[in-house]
Amino acid sequence: MSNVYDKIASRDSNEKEFLQAVGEVVDSVKGVMDKNPQYRDAKILERIAEPERVIMFRVPWMDDKGEVHVNRGFRIEMNSAIGPYKGGLRFHPSVNLSILKFLAFEQVFKNALTTLPIGGGKGGSDFDPKGKSDAEVMRFCQAFMAELQRHIGHNTDVPAGDIGVGAREIGFLFGMYKKIRNEFVGILTGKSLNWGGSLIRPEATGYGSVYFASEMLATRGEDLKGKTCIVSGSGNVAQYTTEKILELGGKVVTLSDSAGYIYDEAGITTEKLQYLMQLKNIRRGRISEYADKYSEAVYTPVDTALDHNPLWNHKAECAFPSATQNELNAKDAQNFLNNGGSLVSEGANMPTTPDGVDLFLDNKILYGPGKAANAGGVAVSGLEMSQNSMRLKWTREEVDAKLKTIMKSIHTACIDSAEEYGSKGNYVAGANIAGFVKIADSMLDHGLV
Ligand code: NDP
Ligand code: 2IT
């Protein structure tokens, strides 16, 4: 690849996911760098790929039996050129520096695309909330915030949820911040409605991903009505992606978790989705239970011996990967294409491996990369911050309308930037270029800091 990439790769050689995310952007912006020597002179790419600050800390907590545990906490403050650091917290045993740096790096570009004044960051812990009691989760969140509170602030860094961090965790984290600091401010988004949350924030990532898909389809005179869709995951993003697809007349036939997936050929109905939400959000159960409840659905457990995931090998026009990074590889992409698949909208961050992305681009299907397609979540987080600052609340309709407008403008920015740099119809190039130029110009304005 390029000189810049080689330098980053040799310095962070053990950070596989981070290098994957950086490599894609470096590739996309080559033409921009050639046309704009000022970016090269100011070493903008090198600076964007280096976090402004990385905070790592010990999180000691006690389980219900009185045993002490030590987890590792992180906050990556990646880039503040266009606003306070903004991005989620992930609690998952796989969390490490590479994963959080890739997420923080992508967040910088995503946030720039939202049109809102938010910089990029990400954080989390290798803590696994699965199988823990509410009291254990609370003690962990309190221990995590006891340190994180020193580093965040409503004008500095505003975390939110991600995998393993939902309304329950945000509540415990907020409570601890408020107690330690004795101030009630919008230092987190994804808050509950009673105490500063925004309407539509829980729905925003899933709804936004479907709005982005609708925008892509509209370029070909199509819509979602009657289309069969594969959705992966069964958490926040997957649930509201499914809800919006159903509302727009599409059919969803799959959902998954880390243990396996269900295929429901008849289609997931509103009633079945209600059951799923109860199952996942209240009972915290497994997706296999969906097939126990609805006998028409088939459950397939994960088979690690396979070189592909059979989830992506069902006949469908549209796919909405909404679980995690690198969940869809080249074999899966080929299976999806062989079955007539023509649209992918990524609710998850970086769910497709680079060779899978190449296949989608080579076949010229409608492929919306995560940093564009899933930006609705952080966009409504930005709107939550605005409402907190005003100490006012917009209605559901107002927030939804703003979300739609933002997704439309992200789509337009992708199309326009791709075309300007000779990659017509390539949303990956478009998203990376549009985000990059905005951040790069802001960094130039600020001088060498
Ligand atoms: P949740 O924790 O609500 O749900 C995550 C879902 O993905 C669960 O079904 C989970 O299964 C599955 N999953 C997680 N890790 C793995 C894994 N290693 N292999 C297979 N399945 C896995 O998280 P969200 O729905 O919030 O996040 C999903 C994706 O969307 C992530 O990539 C996240 O970064 C991205 N995203 C989220 C946003 C948000 O606003 N929440 C905004 C933009 C992007 P299990 O329960 O078995 O772990
Ligand atoms: O990946 C993401 O954009 C998120 N997890 C949401 C971040 C946010 O600040 O709302």
PDB file of N, CA, C and O in Angstrom, residues 291-330:
ATOM      1  N   ALA A 291     -36.760 -20.209  18.154  1.00  0.00           N
ATOM      2  CA  ALA A 291     -37.180 -21.405  17.409  1.00  0.00           C
ATOM      3  C   ALA A 291     -37.947 -22.383  18.308  1.00  0.00           C
ATOM      4  O   ALA A 291     -38.753 -23.175  17.818  1.00  0.00           O
ATOM      5  N   ASP A 292     -37.700 -22.320  19.619  1.00  0.00           N
ATOM      6  CA  ASP A 292     -38.508 -23.143  20.534  1.00  0.00           C
ATOM      7  C   ASP A 292     -39.942 -22.632  20.557  1.00  0.00           C
ATOM      8  O   ASP A 292     -40.900 -23.398  20.595  1.00  0.00           O
ATOM      9  N   LYS A 293     -40.068 -21.317  20.501  1.00  0.00           N
ATOM     10  CA  LYS A 293     -41.403 -20.698  20.601  1.00  0.00           C
ATOM     11  C   LYS A 293     -42.153 -20.791  19.261  1.00  0.00           C
ATOM     12  O   LYS A 293     -43.346 -21.074  19.240  1.00  0.00           O
ATOM     13  N   TYR A 294     -41.452 -20.534  18.171  1.00  0.00           N
ATOM     14  CA  TYR A 294     -42.108 -20.536  16.847  1.00  0.00           C
ATOM     15  C   TYR A 294     -41.565 -21.709  16.042  1.00  0.00           C
ATOM     16  O   TYR A 294     -40.460 -21.643  15.488  1.00  0.00           O
ATOM     17  N   SER A 295     -42.368 -22.771  15.925  1.00  0.00           N
ATOM     18  CA  SER A 295     -41.852 -24.036  15.364  1.00  0.00           C
ATOM     19  C   SER A 295     -41.544 -23.915  13.870  1.00  0.00           C
ATOM     20  O   SER A 295     -40.810 -24.731  13.314  1.00  0.00           O
ATOM     21  N   GLU A 296     -42.090 -22.882  13.201  1.00  0.00           N
ATOM     22  CA  GLU A 296     -41.792 -22.721  11.771  1.00  0.00           C
ATOM     23  C   GLU A 296     -40.355 -22.220  11.546  1.00  0.00           C
ATOM     24  O   GLU A 296     -39.839 -22.263  10.429  1.00  0.00           O
ATOM     25  N   ALA A 297     -39.709 -21.750  12.608  1.00  0.00           N
ATOM     26  CA  ALA A 297     -38.335 -21.237  12.464  1.00  0.00           C
ATOM     27  C   ALA A 297     -37.321 -22.349  12.710  1.00  0.00           C
ATOM     28  O   ALA A 297     -37.531 -23.231  13.539  1.00  0.00           O
ATOM     29  N   VAL A 298     -36.214 -22.292  11.973  1.00  0.00           N
ATOM     30  CA  VAL A 298     -35.157 -23.302  12.122  1.00  0.00           C
ATOM     31  C   VAL A 298     -33.954 -22.639  12.788  1.00  0.00           C
ATOM     32  O   VAL A 298     -33.502 -21.573  12.342  1.00  0.00           O
ATOM     33  N   TYR A 299     -33.425 -23.277  13.834  1.00  0.00           N
ATOM     34  CA  TYR A 299     -32.238 -22.751  14.521  1.00  0.00           C
ATOM     35  C   TYR A 299     -31.000 -23.511  14.070  1.00  0.00           C
ATOM     36  O   TYR A 299     -31.000 -24.739  14.020  1.00  0.00           O
ATOM     37  N   THR A 300     -29.956 -22.782  13.714  1.00  0.00           N
ATOM     38  CA  THR A 300     -28.683 -23.407  13.334  1.00  0.00           C
ATOM     39  C   THR A 300     -27.592 -22.875  14.250  1.00  0.00           C
ATOM     40  O   THR A 300     -27.312 -21.662  14.250  1.00  0.00           O
ATOM     41  N   PRO A 301     -26.983 -23.751  15.061  1.00  0.00           N
ATOM     42  CA  PRO A 301     -25.905 -23.269  15.931  1.00  0.00           C
ATOM     43  C   PRO A 301     -24.653 -22.926  15.128  1.00  0.00           C
ATOM     44  O   PRO A 301     -24.459 -23.445  14.016  1.00  0.00           O
ATOM     45  N   VAL A 302     -23.804 -22.062  15.673  1.00  0.00           N
ATOM     46  CA  VAL A 302     -22.542 -21.707  15.009  1.00  0.00           C
ATOM     47  C   VAL A 302     -21.692 -22.966  14.868  1.00  0.00           C
ATOM     48  O   VAL A 302     -21.581 -23.759  15.800  1.00  0.00           O
ATOM     49  N   ASP A 303     -21.113 -23.132  13.676  1.00  0.00           N
ATOM     50  CA  ASP A 303     -20.206 -24.258  13.439  1.00  0.00           C
ATOM     51  C   ASP A 303     -18.852 -23.669  13.060  1.00  0.00           C
ATOM     52  O   ASP A 303     -18.650 -23.224  11.927  1.00  0.00           O
ATOM     53  N   THR A 304     -17.936 -23.665  14.000  1.00  0.00           N
ATOM     54  CA  THR A 304     -16.647 -22.984  13.763  1.00  0.00           C
ATOM     55  C   THR A 304     -15.782 -23.736  12.746  1.00  0.00           C
ATOM     56  O   THR A 304     -14.798 -23.193  12.245  1.00  0.00           O
ATOM     57  N   ALA A 305     -16.169 -24.977  12.414  1.00  0.00           N
ATOM     58  CA  ALA A 305     -15.390 -25.723  11.415  1.00  0.00           C
ATOM     59  C   ALA A 305     -15.690 -25.225   9.993  1.00  0.00           C
ATOM     60  O   ALA A 305     -14.912 -25.480   9.066  1.00  0.00           O
ATOM     61  N   LEU A 306     -16.798 -24.505   9.819  1.00  0.00           N
ATOM     62  CA  LEU A 306     -17.164 -24.013   8.470  1.00  0.00           C
ATOM     63  C   LEU A 306     -16.328 -22.783   8.101  1.00  0.00           C
ATOM     64  O   LEU A 306     -15.945 -22.003   8.974  1.00  0.00           O
ATOM     65  N   ASP A 307     -16.090 -22.603   6.782  1.00  0.00           N
ATOM     66  CA  ASP A 307     -15.352 -21.411   6.341  1.00  0.00           C
ATOM     67  C   ASP A 307     -16.312 -20.278   5.960  1.00  0.00           C
ATOM     68  O   ASP A 307     -15.935 -19.291   5.343  1.00  0.00           O
ATOM     69  N   HIS A 308     -17.587 -20.472   6.273  1.00  0.00           N
ATOM     70  CA  HIS A 308     -18.578 -19.433   5.979  1.00  0.00           C
ATOM     71  C   HIS A 308     -19.689 -19.528   7.022  1.00  0.00           C
ATOM     72  O   HIS A 308     -19.746 -20.498   7.785  1.00  0.00           O
ATOM     73  N   ASN A 309     -20.559 -18.512   7.023  1.00  0.00           N
ATOM     74  CA  ASN A 309     -21.702 -18.533   7.943  1.00  0.00           C
ATOM     75  C   ASN A 309     -22.967 -18.768   7.113  1.00  0.00           C
ATOM     76  O   ASN A 309     -23.320 -17.931   6.280  1.00  0.00           O
ATOM     77  N   PRO A 310     -23.658 -19.908   7.327  1.00  0.00           N
ATOM     78  CA  PRO A 310     -24.824 -20.238   6.494  1.00  0.00           C
ATOM     79  C   PRO A 310     -25.941 -19.192   6.563  1.00  0.00           C
ATOM     80  O   PRO A 310     -26.812 -19.152   5.683  1.00  0.00           O
ATOM     81  N   LEU A 311     -25.889 -18.337   7.568  1.00  0.00           N
ATOM     82  CA  LEU A 311     -26.870 -17.236   7.669  1.00  0.00           C
ATOM     83  C   LEU A 311     -26.944 -16.435   6.371  1.00  0.00           C
ATOM     84  O   LEU A 311     -28.026 -16.038   5.922  1.00  0.00           O
ATOM     85  N   TRP A 312     -25.773 -16.186   5.755  1.00  0.00           N
ATOM     86  CA  TRP A 312     -25.733 -15.326   4.554  1.00  0.00           C
ATOM     87  C   TRP A 312     -26.064 -16.106   3.289  1.00  0.00           C
ATOM     88  O   TRP A 312     -26.017 -15.567   2.191  1.00  0.00           O
ATOM     89  N   ASN A 313     -26.366 -17.397   3.429  1.00  0.00           N
ATOM     90  CA  ASN A 313     -26.591 -18.230   2.247  1.00  0.00           C
ATOM     91  C   ASN A 313     -28.069 -18.535   2.034  1.00  0.00           C
ATOM     92  O   ASN A 313     -28.420 -19.600   1.549  1.00  0.00           O
ATOM     93  N   HIS A 314     -28.933 -17.603   2.447  1.00  0.00           N
ATOM     94  CA  HIS A 314     -30.362 -17.753   2.167  1.00  0.00           C
ATOM     95  C   HIS A 314     -30.744 -16.779   1.072  1.00  0.00           C
ATOM     96  O   HIS A 314     -30.134 -15.718   0.939  1.00  0.00           O
ATOM     97  N   LYS A 315     -31.754 -17.155   0.316  1.00  0.00           N
ATOM     98  CA  LYS A 315     -32.159 -16.304  -0.802  1.00  0.00           C
ATOM     99  C   LYS A 315     -32.757 -14.998  -0.277  1.00  0.00           C
ATOM    100  O   LYS A 315     -33.718 -15.006   0.490  1.00  0.00           O
ATOM    101  N   ALA A 316     -32.145 -13.878  -0.652  1.00  0.00           N
ATOM    102  CA  ALA A 316     -32.641 -12.570  -0.201  1.00  0.00           C
ATOM    103  C   ALA A 316     -32.067 -11.492  -1.108  1.00  0.00           C
ATOM    104  O   ALA A 316     -30.968 -11.638  -1.639  1.00  0.00           O
ATOM    105  N   GLU A 317     -32.824 -10.419  -1.265  1.00  0.00           N
ATOM    106  CA  GLU A 317     -32.302  -9.279  -2.046  1.00  0.00           C
ATOM    107  C   GLU A 317     -31.403  -8.395  -1.188  1.00  0.00           C
ATOM    108  O   GLU A 317     -30.487  -7.756  -1.692  1.00  0.00           O
ATOM    109  N   CYS A 318     -31.709  -8.316   0.114  1.00  0.00           N
ATOM    110  CA  CYS A 318     -31.031  -7.328   0.966  1.00  0.00           C
ATOM    111  C   CYS A 318     -30.409  -7.983   2.194  1.00  0.00           C
ATOM    112  O   CYS A 318     -30.965  -8.943   2.730  1.00  0.00           O
ATOM    113  N   ALA A 319     -29.278  -7.435   2.630  1.00  0.00           N
ATOM    114  CA  ALA A 319     -28.635  -7.922   3.847  1.00  0.00           C
ATOM    115  C   ALA A 319     -28.307  -6.738   4.757  1.00  0.00           C
ATOM    116  O   ALA A 319     -27.834  -5.693   4.280  1.00  0.00           O
ATOM    117  N   PHE A 320     -28.578  -6.920   6.047  1.00  0.00           N
ATOM    118  CA  PHE A 320     -28.313  -5.895   7.054  1.00  0.00           C
ATOM    119  C   PHE A 320     -27.453  -6.500   8.170  1.00  0.00           C
ATOM    120  O   PHE A 320     -27.970  -6.901   9.211  1.00  0.00           O
ATOM    121  N   PRO A 321     -26.124  -6.580   7.949  1.00  0.00           N
ATOM    122  CA  PRO A 321     -25.258  -7.132   9.000  1.00  0.00           C
ATOM    123  C   PRO A 321     -25.293  -6.201  10.211  1.00  0.00           C
ATOM    124  O   PRO A 321     -24.900  -5.034  10.101  1.00  0.00           O
ATOM    125  N   SER A 322     -25.745  -6.700  11.346  1.00  0.00           N
ATOM    126  CA  SER A 322     -25.982  -5.827  12.504  1.00  0.00           C
ATOM    127  C   SER A 322     -25.479  -6.442  13.801  1.00  0.00           C
ATOM    128  O   SER A 322     -26.044  -6.201  14.863  1.00  0.00           O
ATOM    129  N   ALA A 323     -24.427  -7.278  13.720  1.00  0.00           N
ATOM    130  CA  ALA A 323     -23.891  -7.916  14.933  1.00  0.00           C
ATOM    131  C   ALA A 323     -22.515  -7.355  15.282  1.00  0.00           C
ATOM    132  O   ALA A 323     -22.373  -6.604  16.256  1.00  0.00           O
ATOM    133  N   THR A 324     -21.491  -7.679  14.469  1.00  0.00           N
ATOM    134  CA  THR A 324     -20.138  -7.314  14.912  1.00  0.00           C
ATOM    135  C   THR A 324     -19.166  -7.259  13.733  1.00  0.00           C
ATOM    136  O   THR A 324     -19.536  -7.566  12.587  1.00  0.00           O
ATOM    137  N   GLN A 325     -17.901  -6.918  14.013  1.00  0.00           N
ATOM    138  CA  GLN A 325     -16.908  -6.764  12.941  1.00  0.00           C
ATOM    139  C   GLN A 325     -16.542  -8.110  12.308  1.00  0.00           C
ATOM    140  O   GLN A 325     -16.518  -9.138  12.995  1.00  0.00           O
ATOM    141  N   ASN A 326     -16.277  -8.061  11.020  1.00  0.00           N
ATOM    142  CA  ASN A 326     -15.807  -9.229  10.253  1.00  0.00           C
ATOM    143  C   ASN A 326     -16.705 -10.455  10.387  1.00  0.00           C
ATOM    144  O   ASN A 326     -16.233 -11.587  10.423  1.00  0.00           O
ATOM    145  N   GLU A 327     -18.004 -10.203  10.421  1.00  0.00           N
ATOM    146  CA  GLU A 327     -18.955 -11.322  10.535  1.00  0.00           C
ATOM    147  C   GLU A 327     -19.367 -11.846   9.152  1.00  0.00           C
ATOM    148  O   GLU A 327     -20.089 -12.832   9.055  1.00  0.00           O
ATOM    149  N   LEU A 328     -18.948 -11.179   8.081  1.00  0.00           N
ATOM    150  CA  LEU A 328     -19.345 -11.570   6.722  1.00  0.00           C
ATOM    151  C   LEU A 328     -18.069 -11.605   5.872  1.00  0.00           C
ATOM    152  O   LEU A 328     -17.472 -10.558   5.622  1.00  0.00           O
ATOM    153  N   ASN A 329     -17.631 -12.810   5.480  1.00  0.00           N
ATOM    154  CA  ASN A 329     -16.365 -12.909   4.744  1.00  0.00           C
ATOM    155  C   ASN A 329     -16.609 -13.065   3.234  1.00  0.00           C
ATOM    156  O   ASN A 329     -17.763 -13.002   2.763  1.00  0.00           O
ATOM    157  N   ALA A 330     -15.540 -13.270   2.483  1.00  0.00           N
ATOM    158  CA  ALA A 330     -15.667 -13.314   1.018  1.00  0.00           C
ATOM    159  C   ALA A 330     -16.576 -14.473   0.573  1.00  0.00           C
ATOM    160  O   ALA A 330     -17.360 -14.335  -0.374  1.00  0.00           O
TER     161      ALA A 330
END
